PDB file of C-alpha atoms in Angstrom:
ATOM      1  CA  MET A   1    -127.649  50.745  37.836  1.00 94.00           C
ATOM      2  CA  HIS A   2    -128.158  47.559  36.181  1.00 94.00           C
ATOM      3  CA  TYR A   3    -126.034  44.520  35.958  1.00 93.00           C
ATOM      4  CA  TYR A   4    -125.944  41.969  33.044  1.00 92.00           C
ATOM      5  CA  ASP A   5    -123.984  39.492  34.686  1.00 91.00           C
ATOM      6  CA  PHE A   6    -121.142  38.925  37.556  1.00 95.00           C
ATOM      7  CA  ASN A   7    -118.281  36.881  37.318  1.00 96.00           C
ATOM      8  CA  VAL A   8    -115.105  36.209  39.307  1.00 97.00           C
ATOM      9  CA  VAL A   9    -112.221  37.047  37.000  1.00 97.00           C
ATOM     10  CA  LEU A  10    -108.459  36.645  37.017  1.00 94.00           C
ATOM     11  CA  GLN A  11    -107.266  39.076  34.261  1.00 93.00           C
ATOM     12  CA  GLU A  12    -109.037  42.150  34.514  1.00 96.00           C
ATOM     13  CA  VAL A  13    -106.865  43.440  37.216  1.00 97.00           C
ATOM     14  CA  PRO A  14    -103.500  41.713  37.022  1.00 96.00           C
ATOM     15  CA  GLY A  15    -102.405  39.632  40.540  1.00 95.00           C
ATOM     16  CA  GLU A  16    -106.265  40.309  41.805  1.00 97.00           C
ATOM     17  CA  LEU A  17    -109.011  37.846  42.125  1.00 97.00           C
ATOM     18  CA  SER A  18    -112.023  40.084  40.881  1.00 98.00           C
ATOM     19  CA  LEU A  19    -115.389  40.198  41.430  1.00 98.00           C
ATOM     20  CA  CYS A  20    -116.411  41.785  38.341  1.00 97.00           C
ATOM     21  CA  PHE A  21    -119.822  43.585  37.618  1.00 97.00           C
ATOM     22  CA  THR A  22    -120.724  44.306  33.897  1.00 93.00           C
ATOM     23  CA  ILE A  23    -123.292  47.361  33.847  1.00 92.00           C
ATOM     24  CA  SER A  24    -125.600  47.723  31.051  1.00 89.00           C
ATOM     25  CA  GLY A  25    -126.565  51.055  29.331  1.00 87.00           C
ATOM     26  CA  CYS A  26    -123.530  51.844  27.934  1.00 83.00           C
ATOM     27  CA  PRO A  27    -123.790  55.575  26.243  1.00 81.00           C
ATOM     28  CA  LEU A  28    -120.332  55.072  24.293  1.00 81.00           C
ATOM     29  CA  GLN A  29    -121.537  52.474  21.899  1.00 78.00           C
ATOM     30  CA  CYS A  30    -117.957  51.701  20.206  1.00 76.00           C
ATOM     31  CA  ASP A  31    -117.576  51.028  16.800  1.00 72.00           C
ATOM     32  CA  GLY A  32    -116.553  46.981  17.005  1.00 71.00           C
ATOM     33  CA  CYS A  33    -117.812  46.358  20.395  1.00 75.00           C
ATOM     34  CA  HIS A  34    -117.479  42.972  21.393  1.00 72.00           C
ATOM     35  CA  SER A  35    -120.985  43.729  23.887  1.00 77.00           C
ATOM     36  CA  PRO A  36    -123.375  45.444  22.157  1.00 64.00           C
ATOM     37  CA  PHE A  37    -125.957  43.877  24.203  1.00 76.00           C
ATOM     38  CA  LEU A  38    -124.959  46.286  27.003  1.00 77.00           C
ATOM     39  CA  TRP A  39    -125.913  49.268  25.410  1.00 71.00           C
ATOM     40  CA  LYS A  40    -129.410  48.701  26.105  1.00 74.00           C
ATOM     41  CA  LYS A  41    -130.616  50.561  29.153  1.00 83.00           C
ATOM     42  CA  GLY A  42    -132.042  48.618  31.787  1.00 80.00           C
ATOM     43  CA  SER A  43    -131.103  45.152  30.567  1.00 83.00           C
ATOM     44  CA  GLY A  44    -130.082  42.710  33.279  1.00 88.00           C
ATOM     45  CA  LYS A  45    -130.899  43.059  37.015  1.00 94.00           C
ATOM     46  CA  LYS A  46    -130.972  45.685  39.242  1.00 95.00           C
ATOM     47  CA  LEU A  47    -127.831  45.804  41.442  1.00 96.00           C
ATOM     48  CA  THR A  48    -129.588  46.668  44.780  1.00 96.00           C
ATOM     49  CA  GLN A  49    -127.531  47.106  47.749  1.00 96.00           C
ATOM     50  CA  GLN A  50    -128.980  43.976  49.267  1.00 97.00           C
ATOM     51  CA  VAL A  51    -127.779  42.135  46.154  1.00 97.00           C
ATOM     52  CA  TYR A  52    -124.362  43.639  45.825  1.00 98.00           C
ATOM     53  CA  GLY A  53    -123.934  43.273  49.719  1.00 97.00           C
ATOM     54  CA  ALA A  54    -124.595  39.775  49.386  1.00 97.00           C
ATOM     55  CA  ILE A  55    -122.059  38.950  46.658  1.00 97.00           C
ATOM     56  CA  LEU A  56    -119.348  41.000  48.363  1.00 98.00           C
ATOM     57  CA  GLU A  57    -120.205  39.035  51.656  1.00 97.00           C
ATOM     58  CA  GLN A  58    -120.192  35.719  49.733  1.00 97.00           C
ATOM     59  CA  TYR A  59    -116.684  36.390  48.812  1.00 97.00           C
ATOM     60  CA  ARG A  60    -115.097  38.269  51.307  1.00 94.00           C
ATOM     61  CA  GLY A  61    -111.594  36.892  52.089  1.00 94.00           C
ATOM     62  CA  LEU A  62    -111.406  35.176  49.070  1.00 96.00           C
ATOM     63  CA  ALA A  63    -111.736  38.040  46.307  1.00 98.00           C
ATOM     64  CA  SER A  64    -109.530  40.945  46.731  1.00 98.00           C
ATOM     65  CA  CYS A  65    -110.926  43.602  44.241  1.00 98.00           C
ATOM     66  CA  VAL A  66    -114.318  44.638  42.882  1.00 98.00           C
ATOM     67  CA  VAL A  67    -114.474  45.662  38.890  1.00 98.00           C
ATOM     68  CA  PHE A  68    -117.264  47.686  37.442  1.00 97.00           C
ATOM     69  CA  MET A  69    -117.097  47.315  33.621  1.00 94.00           C
ATOM     70  CA  GLY A  70    -118.963  50.779  32.907  1.00 92.00           C
ATOM     71  CA  GLY A  71    -121.476  52.423  35.173  1.00 92.00           C
ATOM     72  CA  GLU A  72    -119.706  55.745  35.216  1.00 94.00           C
ATOM     73  CA  TRP A  73    -122.979  57.179  33.731  1.00 91.00           C
ATOM     74  CA  HIS A  74    -124.561  56.263  37.139  1.00 94.00           C
ATOM     75  CA  LYS A  75    -122.243  58.404  39.175  1.00 95.00           C
ATOM     76  CA  LYS A  76    -124.189  58.295  42.578  1.00 97.00           C
ATOM     77  CA  GLU A  77    -124.850  54.646  42.533  1.00 97.00           C
ATOM     78  CA  LEU A  78    -121.362  53.672  41.426  1.00 97.00           C
ATOM     79  CA  ILE A  79    -119.670  56.224  43.830  1.00 98.00           C
ATOM     80  CA  ALA A  80    -121.808  54.133  46.733  1.00 98.00           C
ATOM     81  CA  HIS A  81    -121.125  50.879  45.731  1.00 98.00           C
ATOM     82  CA  LEU A  82    -117.344  51.522  45.086  1.00 98.00           C
ATOM     83  CA  LYS A  83    -117.237  53.307  48.639  1.00 98.00           C
ATOM     84  CA  TYR A  84    -119.036  49.776  50.289  1.00 98.00           C
ATOM     85  CA  ALA A  85    -116.629  47.891  48.507  1.00 98.00           C
ATOM     86  CA  LYS A  86    -113.972  49.736  50.210  1.00 98.00           C
ATOM     87  CA  THR A  87    -115.269  49.439  53.523  1.00 97.00           C
ATOM     88  CA  LYS A  88    -115.694  45.679  53.402  1.00 97.00           C
ATOM     89  CA  GLY A  89    -111.394  45.654  52.740  1.00 97.00           C
ATOM     90  CA  PHE A  90    -111.873  45.351  48.544  1.00 98.00           C
ATOM     91  CA  LYS A  91    -109.501  47.119  46.182  1.00 98.00           C
ATOM     92  CA  THR A  92    -111.795  48.941  43.661  1.00 98.00           C
ATOM     93  CA  CYS A  93    -111.388  49.190  39.646  1.00 98.00           C
ATOM     94  CA  LEU A  94    -113.285  50.553  36.864  1.00 98.00           C
ATOM     95  CA  TYR A  95    -113.300  49.644  33.020  1.00 96.00           C
ATOM     96  CA  THR A  96    -114.281  52.613  31.116  1.00 95.00           C
ATOM     97  CA  GLY A  97    -114.056  53.806  27.543  1.00 92.00           C
ATOM     98  CA  GLU A  98    -113.902  57.440  28.764  1.00 93.00           C
ATOM     99  CA  GLU A  99    -110.645  59.246  28.700  1.00 94.00           C
ATOM    100  CA  HIS A 100    -111.674  61.089  32.115  1.00 94.00           C
ATOM    101  CA  VAL A 101    -114.329  60.327  34.641  1.00 95.00           C
ATOM    102  CA  ASP A 102    -115.444  62.593  37.650  1.00 96.00           C
ATOM    103  CA  VAL A 103    -112.931  63.194  40.339  1.00 97.00           C
ATOM    104  CA  ARG A 104    -115.431  62.035  43.026  1.00 97.00           C
ATOM    105  CA  ILE A 105    -115.539  58.570  41.209  1.00 98.00           C
ATOM    106  CA  LEU A 106    -111.284  58.609  40.885  1.00 97.00           C
ATOM    107  CA  GLU A 107    -111.480  59.170  44.640  1.00 97.00           C
ATOM    108  CA  GLN A 108    -112.730  55.569  45.115  1.00 98.00           C
ATOM    109  CA  LEU A 109    -110.916  53.949  42.914  1.00 98.00           C
ATOM    110  CA  THR A 110    -107.740  51.653  43.330  1.00 98.00           C
ATOM    111  CA  TRP A 111    -107.096  51.099  39.712  1.00 98.00           C
ATOM    112  CA  ILE A 112    -108.944  52.649  36.247  1.00 98.00           C
ATOM    113  CA  LYS A 113    -109.004  51.394  32.557  1.00 97.00           C
ATOM    114  CA  THR A 114    -109.494  54.242  30.163  1.00 97.00           C
ATOM    115  CA  GLY A 115    -109.939  54.696  26.419  1.00 94.00           C
ATOM    116  CA  LYS A 116    -112.627  53.226  23.800  1.00 90.00           C
ATOM    117  CA  TRP A 117    -112.126  49.897  22.317  1.00 86.00           C
ATOM    118  CA  ASP A 118    -110.238  50.534  18.700  1.00 88.00           C
ATOM    119  CA  LYS A 119    -109.731  47.245  16.868  1.00 87.00           C
ATOM    120  CA  LYS A 120    -106.905  48.897  15.065  1.00 91.00           C
ATOM    121  CA  TYR A 121    -104.956  49.375  18.165  1.00 93.00           C
ATOM    122  CA  GLY A 122    -106.112  46.389  20.203  1.00 91.00           C
ATOM    123  CA  GLY A 123    -106.878  45.877  23.930  1.00 91.00           C
ATOM    124  CA  LEU A 124    -104.642  46.088  26.905  1.00 93.00           C
ATOM    125  CA  ASP A 125    -102.638  43.241  25.735  1.00 94.00           C
ATOM    126  CA  SER A 126    -101.477  44.949  22.514  1.00 93.00           C
ATOM    127  CA  LYS A 127     -98.296  47.027  22.503  1.00 94.00           C
ATOM    128  CA  THR A 128    -100.222  49.578  20.229  1.00 94.00           C
ATOM    129  CA  THR A 129    -103.189  49.917  22.012  1.00 95.00           C
ATOM    130  CA  ASN A 130    -104.994  53.504  22.932  1.00 94.00           C
ATOM    131  CA  GLN A 131    -105.938  52.115  26.157  1.00 95.00           C
ATOM    132  CA  LYS A 132    -104.525  52.668  29.556  1.00 97.00           C
ATOM    133  CA  PHE A 133    -104.495  50.709  32.797  1.00 98.00           C
ATOM    134  CA  LYS A 134    -103.095  52.890  35.654  1.00 98.00           C
ATOM    135  CA  ASN A 135    -103.046  52.872  39.227  1.00 98.00           C
ATOM    136  CA  VAL A 136    -105.097  56.025  40.553  1.00 97.00           C
ATOM    137  CA  LYS A 137    -102.871  57.339  43.246  1.00 96.00           C
ATOM    138  CA  SER A 138     -99.578  56.982  41.585  1.00 97.00           C
ATOM    139  CA  ASN A 139    -101.076  57.808  38.064  1.00 96.00           C
ATOM    140  CA  ALA A 140     -98.746  55.168  36.952  1.00 97.00           C
ATOM    141  CA  ILE A 141     -99.604  53.422  33.692  1.00 96.00           C
ATOM    142  CA  LEU A 142     -99.454  49.778  34.115  1.00 96.00           C
ATOM    143  CA  ASN A 143    -100.316  48.420  30.712  1.00 96.00           C
ATOM    144  CA  HIS A 144     -97.049  46.237  30.577  1.00 94.00           C
ATOM    145  CA  LEU A 145     -98.791  43.668  33.012  1.00 95.00           C
ATOM    146  CA  PHE A 146    -100.942  42.625  30.162  1.00 95.00           C
ATOM    147  CA  ILE A 147     -98.221  42.301  27.530  1.00 91.00           C
ATOM    148  CA  HIS A 148     -97.248  38.574  27.395  1.00 82.00           C
ATOM    149  CA  ASN A 149     -93.947  37.963  25.673  1.00 69.00           C
TER     150      ASN A 149
END
């Protein structure tokens, strides 16, 4: 699993300061994608356990959530990274263009964003979006948290 970049973010999971890993090799290649450079397999740096662990340790007690932008196509590695984050006290989130992901991934998540990007419907901040941001345990759709009046 390779990550193209890492950022500390505020908007991807409302109410959480999140460590966001953007994973390369996306097979979906959505029309209108804002990050087509992420389609290339192996671009960026290898997300080793050593690198990942060091980042989580650096932000432990400051950030509250780990977000993966993609990576479900690296199921075994993603599950391992999510499990590790949970052992360090982080909540977890996956942003995917898929409608469904493997139950073994879901078991490791606090939140999930599903649905391909579609320009005519907009993103999570649009009332007409086809995407869903859900609490995994309750299955509650939380899109309203992204809509600003």
